Short mmCIF file of C-alpha atoms in Angstrom, two decimals:
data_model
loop_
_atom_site.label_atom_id
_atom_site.label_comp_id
_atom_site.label_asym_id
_atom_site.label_seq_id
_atom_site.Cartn_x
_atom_site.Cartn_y
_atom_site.Cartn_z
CA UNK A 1 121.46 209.89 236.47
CA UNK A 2 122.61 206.85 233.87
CA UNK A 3 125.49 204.70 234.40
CA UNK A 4 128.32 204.06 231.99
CA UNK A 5 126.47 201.28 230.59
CA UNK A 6 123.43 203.18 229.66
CA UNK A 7 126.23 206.13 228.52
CA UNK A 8 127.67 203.55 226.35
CA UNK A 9 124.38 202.52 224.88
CA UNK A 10 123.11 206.33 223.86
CA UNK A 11 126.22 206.79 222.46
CA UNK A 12 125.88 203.22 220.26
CA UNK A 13 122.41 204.56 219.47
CA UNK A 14 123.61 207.89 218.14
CA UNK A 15 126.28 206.42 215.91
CA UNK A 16 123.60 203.88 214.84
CA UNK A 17 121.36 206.66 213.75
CA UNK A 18 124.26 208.34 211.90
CA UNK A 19 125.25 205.47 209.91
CA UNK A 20 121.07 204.83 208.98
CA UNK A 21 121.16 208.16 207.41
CA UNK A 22 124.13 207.95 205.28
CA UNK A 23 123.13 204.48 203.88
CA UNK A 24 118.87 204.61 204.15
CA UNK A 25 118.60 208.57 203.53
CA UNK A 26 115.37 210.02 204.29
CA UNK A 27 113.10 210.48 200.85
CA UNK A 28 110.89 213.37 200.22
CA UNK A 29 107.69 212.69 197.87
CA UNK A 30 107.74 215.89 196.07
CA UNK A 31 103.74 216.51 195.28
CA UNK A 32 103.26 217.25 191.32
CA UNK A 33 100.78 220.08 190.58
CA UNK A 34 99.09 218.08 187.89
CA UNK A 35 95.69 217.55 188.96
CA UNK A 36 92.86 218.90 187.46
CA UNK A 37 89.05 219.71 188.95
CA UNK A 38 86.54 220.09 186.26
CA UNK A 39 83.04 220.50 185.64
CA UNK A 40 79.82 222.84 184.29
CA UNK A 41 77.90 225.60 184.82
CA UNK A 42 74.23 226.09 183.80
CA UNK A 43 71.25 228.19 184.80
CA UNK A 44 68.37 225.99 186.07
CA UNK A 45 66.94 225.47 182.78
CA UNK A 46 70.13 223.69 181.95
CA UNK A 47 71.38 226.63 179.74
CA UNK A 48 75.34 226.94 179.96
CA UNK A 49 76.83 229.76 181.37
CA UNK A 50 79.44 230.74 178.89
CA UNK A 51 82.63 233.00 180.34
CA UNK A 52 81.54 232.71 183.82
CA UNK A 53 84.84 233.23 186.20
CA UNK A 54 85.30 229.93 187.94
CA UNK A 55 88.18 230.60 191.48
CA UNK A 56 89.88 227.01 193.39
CA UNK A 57 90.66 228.10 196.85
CA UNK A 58 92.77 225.54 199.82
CA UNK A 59 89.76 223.92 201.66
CA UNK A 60 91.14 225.61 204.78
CA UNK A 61 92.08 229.20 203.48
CA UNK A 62 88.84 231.23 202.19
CA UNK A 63 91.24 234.40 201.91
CA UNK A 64 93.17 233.18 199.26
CA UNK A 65 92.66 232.08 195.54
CA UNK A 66 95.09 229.75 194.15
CA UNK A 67 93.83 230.26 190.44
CA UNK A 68 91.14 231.41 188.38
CA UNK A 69 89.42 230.37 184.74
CA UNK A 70 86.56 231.03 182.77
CA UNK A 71 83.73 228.73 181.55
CA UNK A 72 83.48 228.08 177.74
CA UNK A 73 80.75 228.30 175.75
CA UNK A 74 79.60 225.15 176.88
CA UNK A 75 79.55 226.30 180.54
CA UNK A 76 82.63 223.67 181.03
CA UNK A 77 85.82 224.70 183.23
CA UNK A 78 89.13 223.31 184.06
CA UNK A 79 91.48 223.95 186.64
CA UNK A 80 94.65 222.65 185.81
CA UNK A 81 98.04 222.31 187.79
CA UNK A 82 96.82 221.37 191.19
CA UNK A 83 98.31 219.21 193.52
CA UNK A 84 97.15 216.59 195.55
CA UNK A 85 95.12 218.24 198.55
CA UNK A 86 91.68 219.44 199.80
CA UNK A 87 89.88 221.93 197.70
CA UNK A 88 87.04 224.22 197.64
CA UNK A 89 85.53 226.23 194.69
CA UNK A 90 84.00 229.72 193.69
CA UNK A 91 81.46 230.43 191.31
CA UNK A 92 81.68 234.53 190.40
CA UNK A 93 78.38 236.00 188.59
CA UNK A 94 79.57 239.43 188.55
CA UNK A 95 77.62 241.27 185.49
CA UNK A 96 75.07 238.69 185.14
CA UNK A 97 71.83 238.34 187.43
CA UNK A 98 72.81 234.91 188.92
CA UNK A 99 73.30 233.75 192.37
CA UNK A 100 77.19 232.50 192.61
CA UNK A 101 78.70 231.36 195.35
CA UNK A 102 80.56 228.09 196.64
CA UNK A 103 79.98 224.50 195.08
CA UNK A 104 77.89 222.71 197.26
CA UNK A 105 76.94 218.89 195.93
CA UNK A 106 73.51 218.47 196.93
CA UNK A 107 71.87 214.63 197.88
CA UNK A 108 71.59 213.92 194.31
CA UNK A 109 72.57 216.01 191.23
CA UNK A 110 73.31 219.04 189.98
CA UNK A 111 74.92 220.63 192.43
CA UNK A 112 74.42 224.27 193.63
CA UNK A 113 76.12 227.70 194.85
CA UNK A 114 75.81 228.46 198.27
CA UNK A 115 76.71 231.49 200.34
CA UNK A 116 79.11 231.12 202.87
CA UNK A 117 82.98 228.98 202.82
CA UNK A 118 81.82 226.87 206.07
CA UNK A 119 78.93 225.26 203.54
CA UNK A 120 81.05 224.80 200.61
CA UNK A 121 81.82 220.99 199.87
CA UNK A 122 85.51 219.77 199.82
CA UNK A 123 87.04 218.71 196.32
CA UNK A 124 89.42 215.62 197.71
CA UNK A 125 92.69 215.27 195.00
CA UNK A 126 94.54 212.80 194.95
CA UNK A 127 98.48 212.03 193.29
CA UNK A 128 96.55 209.78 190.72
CA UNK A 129 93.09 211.47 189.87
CA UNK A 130 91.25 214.56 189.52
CA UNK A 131 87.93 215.29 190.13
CA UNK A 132 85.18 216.20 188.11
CA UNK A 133 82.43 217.48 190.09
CA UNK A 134 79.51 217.43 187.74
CA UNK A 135 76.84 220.25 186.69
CA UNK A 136 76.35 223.53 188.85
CA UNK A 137 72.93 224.88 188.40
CA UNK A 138 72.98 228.89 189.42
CA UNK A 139 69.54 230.01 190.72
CA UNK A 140 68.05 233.59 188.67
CA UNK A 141 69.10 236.10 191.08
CA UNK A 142 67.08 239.42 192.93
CA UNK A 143 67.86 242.74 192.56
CA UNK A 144 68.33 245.82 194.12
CA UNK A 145 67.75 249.02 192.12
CA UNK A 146 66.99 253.17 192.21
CA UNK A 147 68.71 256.49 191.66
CA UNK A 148 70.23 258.94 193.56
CA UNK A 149 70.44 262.54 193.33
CA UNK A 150 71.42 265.79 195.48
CA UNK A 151 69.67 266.46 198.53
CA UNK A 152 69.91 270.44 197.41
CA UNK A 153 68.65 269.57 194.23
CA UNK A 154 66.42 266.59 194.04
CA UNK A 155 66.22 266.70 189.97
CA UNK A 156 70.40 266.99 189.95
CA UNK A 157 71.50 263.19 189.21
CA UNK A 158 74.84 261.80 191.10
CA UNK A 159 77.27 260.12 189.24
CA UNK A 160 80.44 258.07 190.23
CA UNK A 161 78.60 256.71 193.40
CA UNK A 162 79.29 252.76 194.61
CA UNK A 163 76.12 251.56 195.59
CA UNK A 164 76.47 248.20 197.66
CA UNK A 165 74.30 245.26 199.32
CA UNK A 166 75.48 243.84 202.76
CA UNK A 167 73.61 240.80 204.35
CA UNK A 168 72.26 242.49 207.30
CA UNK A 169 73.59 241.62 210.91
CA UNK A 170 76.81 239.97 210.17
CA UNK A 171 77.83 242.68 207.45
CA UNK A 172 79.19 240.58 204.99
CA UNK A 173 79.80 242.05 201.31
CA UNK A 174 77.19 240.21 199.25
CA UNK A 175 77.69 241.62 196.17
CA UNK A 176 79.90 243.80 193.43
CA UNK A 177 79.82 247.07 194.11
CA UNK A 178 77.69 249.04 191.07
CA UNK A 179 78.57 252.29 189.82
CA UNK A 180 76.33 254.76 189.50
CA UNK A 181 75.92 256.23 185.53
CA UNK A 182 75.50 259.42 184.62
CA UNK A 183 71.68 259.79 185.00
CA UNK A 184 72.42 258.90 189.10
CA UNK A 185 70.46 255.30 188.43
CA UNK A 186 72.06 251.79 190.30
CA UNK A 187 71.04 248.44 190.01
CA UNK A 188 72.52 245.19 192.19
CA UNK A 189 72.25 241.89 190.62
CA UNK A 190 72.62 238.56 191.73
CA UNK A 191 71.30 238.58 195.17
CA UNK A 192 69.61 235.81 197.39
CA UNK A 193 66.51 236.19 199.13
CA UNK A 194 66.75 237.74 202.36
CA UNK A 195 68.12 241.09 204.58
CA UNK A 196 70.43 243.79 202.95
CA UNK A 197 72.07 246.65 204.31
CA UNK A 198 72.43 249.08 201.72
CA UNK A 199 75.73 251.81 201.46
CA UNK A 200 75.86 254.75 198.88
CA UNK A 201 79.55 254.66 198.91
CA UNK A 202 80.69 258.47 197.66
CA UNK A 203 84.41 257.54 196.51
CA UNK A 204 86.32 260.79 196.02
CA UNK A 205 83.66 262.83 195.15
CA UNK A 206 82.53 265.91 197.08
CA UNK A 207 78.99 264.49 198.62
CA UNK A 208 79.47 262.35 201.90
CA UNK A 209 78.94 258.08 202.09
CA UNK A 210 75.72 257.51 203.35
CA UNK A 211 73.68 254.43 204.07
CA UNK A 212 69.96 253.74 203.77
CA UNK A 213 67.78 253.92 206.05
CA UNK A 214 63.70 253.53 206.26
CA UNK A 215 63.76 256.58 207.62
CA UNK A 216 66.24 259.02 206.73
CA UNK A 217 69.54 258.23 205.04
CA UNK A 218 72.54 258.14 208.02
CA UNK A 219 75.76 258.68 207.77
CA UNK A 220 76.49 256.15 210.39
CA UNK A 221 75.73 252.31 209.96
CA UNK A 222 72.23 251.74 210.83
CA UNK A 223 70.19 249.17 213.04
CA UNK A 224 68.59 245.91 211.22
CA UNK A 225 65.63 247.97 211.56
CA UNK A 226 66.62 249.32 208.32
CA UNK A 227 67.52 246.89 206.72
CA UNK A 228 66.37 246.66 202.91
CA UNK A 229 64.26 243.11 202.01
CA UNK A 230 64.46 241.07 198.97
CA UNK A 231 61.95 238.40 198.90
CA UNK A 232 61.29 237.94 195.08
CA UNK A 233 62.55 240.02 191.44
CA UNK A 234 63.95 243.55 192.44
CA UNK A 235 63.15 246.67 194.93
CA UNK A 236 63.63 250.40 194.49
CA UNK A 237 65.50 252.07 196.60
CA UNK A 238 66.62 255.95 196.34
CA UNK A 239 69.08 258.73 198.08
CA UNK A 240 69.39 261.44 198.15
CA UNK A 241 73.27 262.29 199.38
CA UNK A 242 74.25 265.81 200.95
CA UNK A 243 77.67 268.00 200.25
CA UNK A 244 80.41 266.63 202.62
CA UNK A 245 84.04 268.45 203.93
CA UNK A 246 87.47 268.17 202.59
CA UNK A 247 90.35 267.38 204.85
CA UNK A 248 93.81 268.50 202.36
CA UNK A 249 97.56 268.22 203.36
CA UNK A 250 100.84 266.95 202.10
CA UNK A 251 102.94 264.21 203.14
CA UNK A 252 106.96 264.27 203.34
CA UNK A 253 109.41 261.78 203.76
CA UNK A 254 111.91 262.02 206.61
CA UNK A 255 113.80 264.84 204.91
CA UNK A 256 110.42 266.56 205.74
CA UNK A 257 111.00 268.57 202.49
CA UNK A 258 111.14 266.10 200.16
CA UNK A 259 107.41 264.61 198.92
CA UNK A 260 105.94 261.23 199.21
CA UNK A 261 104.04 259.89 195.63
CA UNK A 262 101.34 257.69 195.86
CA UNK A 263 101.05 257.27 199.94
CA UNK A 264 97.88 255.57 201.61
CA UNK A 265 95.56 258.53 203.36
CA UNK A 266 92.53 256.93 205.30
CA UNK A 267 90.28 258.77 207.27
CA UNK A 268 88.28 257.58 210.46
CA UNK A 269 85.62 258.54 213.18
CA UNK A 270 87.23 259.44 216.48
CA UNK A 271 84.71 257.35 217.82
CA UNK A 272 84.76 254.25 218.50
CA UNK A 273 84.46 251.77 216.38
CA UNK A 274 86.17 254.44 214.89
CA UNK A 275 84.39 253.68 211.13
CA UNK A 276 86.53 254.22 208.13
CA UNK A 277 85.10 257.07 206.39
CA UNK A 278 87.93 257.90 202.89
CA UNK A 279 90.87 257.23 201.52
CA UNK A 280 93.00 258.46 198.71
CA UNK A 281 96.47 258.63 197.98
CA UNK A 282 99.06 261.42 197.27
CA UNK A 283 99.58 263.23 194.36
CA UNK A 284 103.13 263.73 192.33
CA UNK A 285 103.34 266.83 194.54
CA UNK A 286 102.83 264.66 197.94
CA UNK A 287 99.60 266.36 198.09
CA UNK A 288 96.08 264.69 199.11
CA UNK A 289 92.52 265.11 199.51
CA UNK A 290 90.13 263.58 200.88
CA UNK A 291 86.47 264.57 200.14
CA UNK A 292 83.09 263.89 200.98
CA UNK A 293 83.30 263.52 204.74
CA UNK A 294 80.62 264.49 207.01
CA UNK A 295 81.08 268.47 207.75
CA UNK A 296 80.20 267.70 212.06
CA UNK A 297 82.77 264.65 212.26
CA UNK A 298 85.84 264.57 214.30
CA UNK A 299 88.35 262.46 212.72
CA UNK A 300 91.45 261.04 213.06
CA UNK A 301 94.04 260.81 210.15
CA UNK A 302 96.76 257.98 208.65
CA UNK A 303 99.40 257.85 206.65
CA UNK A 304 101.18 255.21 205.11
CA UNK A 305 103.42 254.81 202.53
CA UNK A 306 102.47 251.92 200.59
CA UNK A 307 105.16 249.03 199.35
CA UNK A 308 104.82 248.73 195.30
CA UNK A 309 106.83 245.97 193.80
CA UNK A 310 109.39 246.29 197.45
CA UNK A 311 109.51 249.92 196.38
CA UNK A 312 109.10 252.45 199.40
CA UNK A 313 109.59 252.57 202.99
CA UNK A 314 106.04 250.90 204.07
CA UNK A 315 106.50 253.63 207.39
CA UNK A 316 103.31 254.83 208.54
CA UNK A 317 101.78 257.40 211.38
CA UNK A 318 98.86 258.99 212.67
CA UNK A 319 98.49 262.78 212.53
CA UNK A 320 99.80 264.62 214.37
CA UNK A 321 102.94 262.31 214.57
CA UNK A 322 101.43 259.77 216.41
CA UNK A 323 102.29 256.13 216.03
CA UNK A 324 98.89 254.55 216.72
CA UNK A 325 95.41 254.87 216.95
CA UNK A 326 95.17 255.12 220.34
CA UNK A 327 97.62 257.64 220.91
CA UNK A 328 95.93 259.46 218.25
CA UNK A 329 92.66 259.45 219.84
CA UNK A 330 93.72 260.74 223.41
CA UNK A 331 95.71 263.54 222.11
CA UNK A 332 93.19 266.65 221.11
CA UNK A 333 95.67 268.13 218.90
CA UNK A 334 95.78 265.00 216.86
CA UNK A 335 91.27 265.39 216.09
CA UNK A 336 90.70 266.91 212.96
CA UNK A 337 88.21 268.71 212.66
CA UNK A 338 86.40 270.85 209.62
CA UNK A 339 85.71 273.90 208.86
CA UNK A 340 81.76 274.16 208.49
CA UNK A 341 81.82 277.30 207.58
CA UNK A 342 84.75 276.99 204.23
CA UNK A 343 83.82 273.33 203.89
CA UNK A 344 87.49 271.93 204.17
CA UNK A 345 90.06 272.19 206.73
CA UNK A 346 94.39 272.44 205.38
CA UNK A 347 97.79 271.43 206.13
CA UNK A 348 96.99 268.07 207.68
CA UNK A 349 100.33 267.25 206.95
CA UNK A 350 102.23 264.58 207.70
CA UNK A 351 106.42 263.44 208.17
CA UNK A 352 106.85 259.66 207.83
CA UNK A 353 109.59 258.91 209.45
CA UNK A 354 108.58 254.99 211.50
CA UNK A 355 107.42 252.18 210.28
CA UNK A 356 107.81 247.98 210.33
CA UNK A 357 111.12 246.06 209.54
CA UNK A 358 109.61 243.07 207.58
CA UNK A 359 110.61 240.24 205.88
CA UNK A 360 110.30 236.73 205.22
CA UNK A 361 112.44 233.21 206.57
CA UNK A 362 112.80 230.19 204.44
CA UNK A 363 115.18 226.96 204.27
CA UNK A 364 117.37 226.57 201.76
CA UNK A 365 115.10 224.07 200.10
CA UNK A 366 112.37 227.06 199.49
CA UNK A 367 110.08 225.83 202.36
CA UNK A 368 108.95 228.76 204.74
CA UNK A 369 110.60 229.04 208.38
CA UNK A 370 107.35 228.92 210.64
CA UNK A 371 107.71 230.14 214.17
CA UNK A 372 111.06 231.45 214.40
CA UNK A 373 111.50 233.97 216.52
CA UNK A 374 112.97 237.75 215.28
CA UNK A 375 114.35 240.11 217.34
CA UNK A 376 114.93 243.89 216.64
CA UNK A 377 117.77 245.43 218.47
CA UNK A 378 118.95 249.60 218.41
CA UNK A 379 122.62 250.77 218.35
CA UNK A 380 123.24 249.82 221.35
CA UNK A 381 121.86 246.25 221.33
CA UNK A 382 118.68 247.15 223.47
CA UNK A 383 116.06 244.99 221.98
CA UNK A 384 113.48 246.82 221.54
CA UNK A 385 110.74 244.75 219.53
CA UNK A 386 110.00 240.88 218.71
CA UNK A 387 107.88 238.74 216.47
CA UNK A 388 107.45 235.35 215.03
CA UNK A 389 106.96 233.98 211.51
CA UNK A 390 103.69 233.13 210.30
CA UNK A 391 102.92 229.98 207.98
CA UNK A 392 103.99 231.26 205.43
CA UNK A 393 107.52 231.95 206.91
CA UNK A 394 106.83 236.10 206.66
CA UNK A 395 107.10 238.59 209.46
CA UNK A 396 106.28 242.22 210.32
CA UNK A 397 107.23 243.81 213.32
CA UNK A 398 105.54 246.83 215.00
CA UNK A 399 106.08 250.78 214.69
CA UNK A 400 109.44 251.89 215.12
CA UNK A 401 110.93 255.62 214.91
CA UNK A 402 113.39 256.92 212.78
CA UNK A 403 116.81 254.96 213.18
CA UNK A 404 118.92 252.28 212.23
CA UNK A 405 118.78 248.48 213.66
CA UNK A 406 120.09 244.97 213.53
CA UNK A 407 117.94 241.88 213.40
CA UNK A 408 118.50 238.83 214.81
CA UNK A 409 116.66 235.39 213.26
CA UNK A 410 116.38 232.74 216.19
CA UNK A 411 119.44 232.84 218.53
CA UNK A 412 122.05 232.53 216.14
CA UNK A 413 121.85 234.00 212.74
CA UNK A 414 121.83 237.89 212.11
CA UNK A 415 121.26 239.97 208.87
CA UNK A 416 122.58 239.52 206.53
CA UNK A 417 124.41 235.90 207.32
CA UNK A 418 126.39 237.46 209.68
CA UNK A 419 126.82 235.50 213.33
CA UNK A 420 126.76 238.06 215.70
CA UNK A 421 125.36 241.99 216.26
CA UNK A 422 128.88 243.25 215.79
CA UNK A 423 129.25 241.80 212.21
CA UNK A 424 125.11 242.58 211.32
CA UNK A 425 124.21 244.77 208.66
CA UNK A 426 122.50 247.65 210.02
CA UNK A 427 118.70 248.70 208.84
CA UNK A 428 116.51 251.21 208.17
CA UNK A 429 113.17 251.29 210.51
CA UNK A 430 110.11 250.72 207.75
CA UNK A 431 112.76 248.26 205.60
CA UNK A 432 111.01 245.49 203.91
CA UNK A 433 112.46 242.43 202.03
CA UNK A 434 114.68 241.53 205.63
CA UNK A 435 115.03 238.25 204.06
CA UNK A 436 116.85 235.04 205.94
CA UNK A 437 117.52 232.03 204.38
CA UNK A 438 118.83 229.11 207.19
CA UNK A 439 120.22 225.59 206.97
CA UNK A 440 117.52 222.93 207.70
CA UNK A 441 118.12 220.87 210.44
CA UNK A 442 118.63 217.08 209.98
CA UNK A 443 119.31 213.97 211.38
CA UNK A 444 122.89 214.41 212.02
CA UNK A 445 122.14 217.50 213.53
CA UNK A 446 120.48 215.85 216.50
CA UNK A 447 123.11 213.03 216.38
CA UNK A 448 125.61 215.65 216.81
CA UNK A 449 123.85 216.68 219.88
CA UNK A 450 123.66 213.11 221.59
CA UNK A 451 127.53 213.11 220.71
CA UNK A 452 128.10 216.27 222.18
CA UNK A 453 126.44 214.98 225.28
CA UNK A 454 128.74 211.49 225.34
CA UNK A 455 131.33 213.76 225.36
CA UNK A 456 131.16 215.34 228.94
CA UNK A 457 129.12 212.05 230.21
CA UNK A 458 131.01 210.38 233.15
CA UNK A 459 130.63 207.18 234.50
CA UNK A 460 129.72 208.32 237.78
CA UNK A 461 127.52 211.24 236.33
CA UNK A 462 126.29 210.84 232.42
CA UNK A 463 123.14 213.11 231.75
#
């Protein structure tokens, strides 16, 4: 409870405030992406590493890669166009037999490429200076090596086959993945010393993924007791891979007659963890197939209709119309299941008709919306789903059937710039590109609200 005299003062405050931003507005230092981080790459006998691919990443976002060069033939790079901020930085050997990694400065020089983000040093930029970081030494790397053939016919060479290393217990993708040739022979380059886990990944062709074992290859992910060591130069490792299944179908759009080009088909274990065992994607004629799978599997089956350029729907199910997983899992008419005796099982086929509404929130200025709260309503202004936007201002919402809806951004602005549900354009579930753009709030705005207060403050009662 305030008085009139404290009334009087907010309300002096408020217009105070309002008359500070006209004449003192606030000033935004706009940063200026012209900072550079440069530097060089050698082996340890101080030979430069010409055309090596050099990646600057945000020193709290491993996932994503602001920019990329290439070492010249002196081993020197440049990263250009940066602004001021914390960096880290990627050394890529792919193709060559050295050990990349992350730029670690070690207690005195050169520096060196370690193995995981968490031990990469942080390149500090400032609005003034770059950085140049020095010499990178790369260490010779180890190797892993063989061929592999057909387990019916141990002289019959496979080709087409991704071979690739994983450091054993945390499985974590250590290197590129190498293609087998034609004569069925791998090799791995690049490697540190230590534990591998080693998959025989059978892409699209008919024999099934396997992984090595020091027994018998598996088609499920073995213990560390199989894990493959590298201590020093290369090992030899062989498979032998057997003929897998086929799973076929087609996929439709809502129409259910009309096909779907170029949608996502993954296969999985109905077991959990329920491992990912193909993928491929659908032909002109909406057809698939997906090959190589283990012929005693039972599996469960997704579809999803990828977004290219904002082009497509983005809806997705689970056979047999499912919208998750889980629902997928529980029903038995939903397990797929082949045909041992053919090889293949048909007419897996799938009708996408759900999918996410999805979209992204920014001020006017550009800047991303984080937070802000979106709510998906039906005809009849049930809401029916909700999400917020993530840092970078996007959002996706969950599955939704067939049907038309009306979003809502915060609590007062609906698509598209309309200000209520009546007025709201309408959308299709699985739209993408449900874009908002909203005013940024500002000084006066929260004056305004102070001044909306005076306005029904008494002097008996001002709150």
């Amino acid at each position: 409870m305030k008085n009139q005299a404290e009334c009087h003062f907010s309300w002096l405050v408020a217009i105070l405030f309002a008359a500070l931003s006209i004449f003192h507005p606030l000033t935004v230092k706009a940063q200026v992406s012209s900072g550079t981080i440069t530097g060089t790459v050698t082996t340890v006998d101080t030979v430069p590493l010409a055309s090596l691919a050099v990646g600057v990443y945000r020193a709290d976002d491993e996932s994503t890669r602001l920019k990329a060069v290439r070492t010249n033939t002196a081993g020197i790079f440049t990263l250009t166009g940066l602004p001021a901020g914390n960096y880290k930085i990627k050394f890529f050997t792919t193709g060559i037999n050295y050990v990349g990694g992350w730029y670690k400065q070690n207690t005195s020089p050169p520096a060196s490429a370690v193995a995981t983000f968490g031990e990469g040093n942080i390149i500090t930029l400032t609005s003034t200076a770059g950085a140049d970081v020095g010499e990178t030494r790369l260490d010779l790397g180890l190797q892993i090596k063989g061929k592999v053939n057909d387990t019916s016919s141990p002289s019959n060479p496979i080709a087409g086959v991704y071979v690739q290393a994983y450091r054993n217990g945390v499985w974590e993708r250590t290197s590129d993945a190498a293609t087998i040739i034609a004569d069925g022979s791998y090799i791995i380059s690049g490697l540190r010393a230590g534990d591998y886990t080693i998959r025989f990944w059978a892409y699209q062709t008919s024999y099934t993924t396997e992984w090595y074992s020091s027994t018998t290859p598996t088609n499920t992910v073995p213990d560390a007791t199989s894990a493959a060591s590298v201590a020093a130069g290369s090992i030899n490792i062989n498979a032998q891979l057997s003929t897998g299944g086929n799973i076929l179908g087609t996929v439709y759009d809502k129409t259910g007659t009309v096909p779907v080009v170029g949608a996502l088909v993954t296969v999985y274990d109905n077991v959990s963890p329920y491992t990912f065992r193909g993928f491929t994607t659908t032909l002109a004629t909406g057809t698939y197939t997906v090959r190589g799978l283990p012929l005693t599997g039972n599996y469960l089956v997704q579809f999803y209709e990828k977004y290219v350029n904002n082009v497509g729907t983005g809806l997705t199910e689970w056979y047999n119309d499912k919208s998750d997983r889980a629902s997928a899992a529980a029903d038995f008419g939903s397990v797929v299941v082949i045909n041992q005796a053919t090889g293949y099982i048909d007419n897996i086929n799938a009708t996408l008709d759900r999918g996410p509404i999805s979209g992204k929130v920014t001020y006017k200025t550009g800047s991303p919306v984080v937070g802000m709260l979106i709510s998906v309503y039906d005809s009849n202004q049930v809401l029916k789903l909700s999400t917020t936007t993530d840092t970078k201002g996007q959002y996706i919402t969950g599955e939704l059937p067939a049907g038309t809806y009306k979003v809502q951004f915060g609590t007062a602005s609906w698509y598209n710039g309309k200000d209520n549900f009546n007025e709201a354009n309408a959308v299709q579930a699985g739209a993408a590109g449900i874009n908002a753009i909203i005013e940024q709030p500002t000084l006066l705005f929260h004056v305004y609200n102070i001044l909306l207060m005076k306005k029904h403050c008494t002097a008996a009662d001002c709150q």
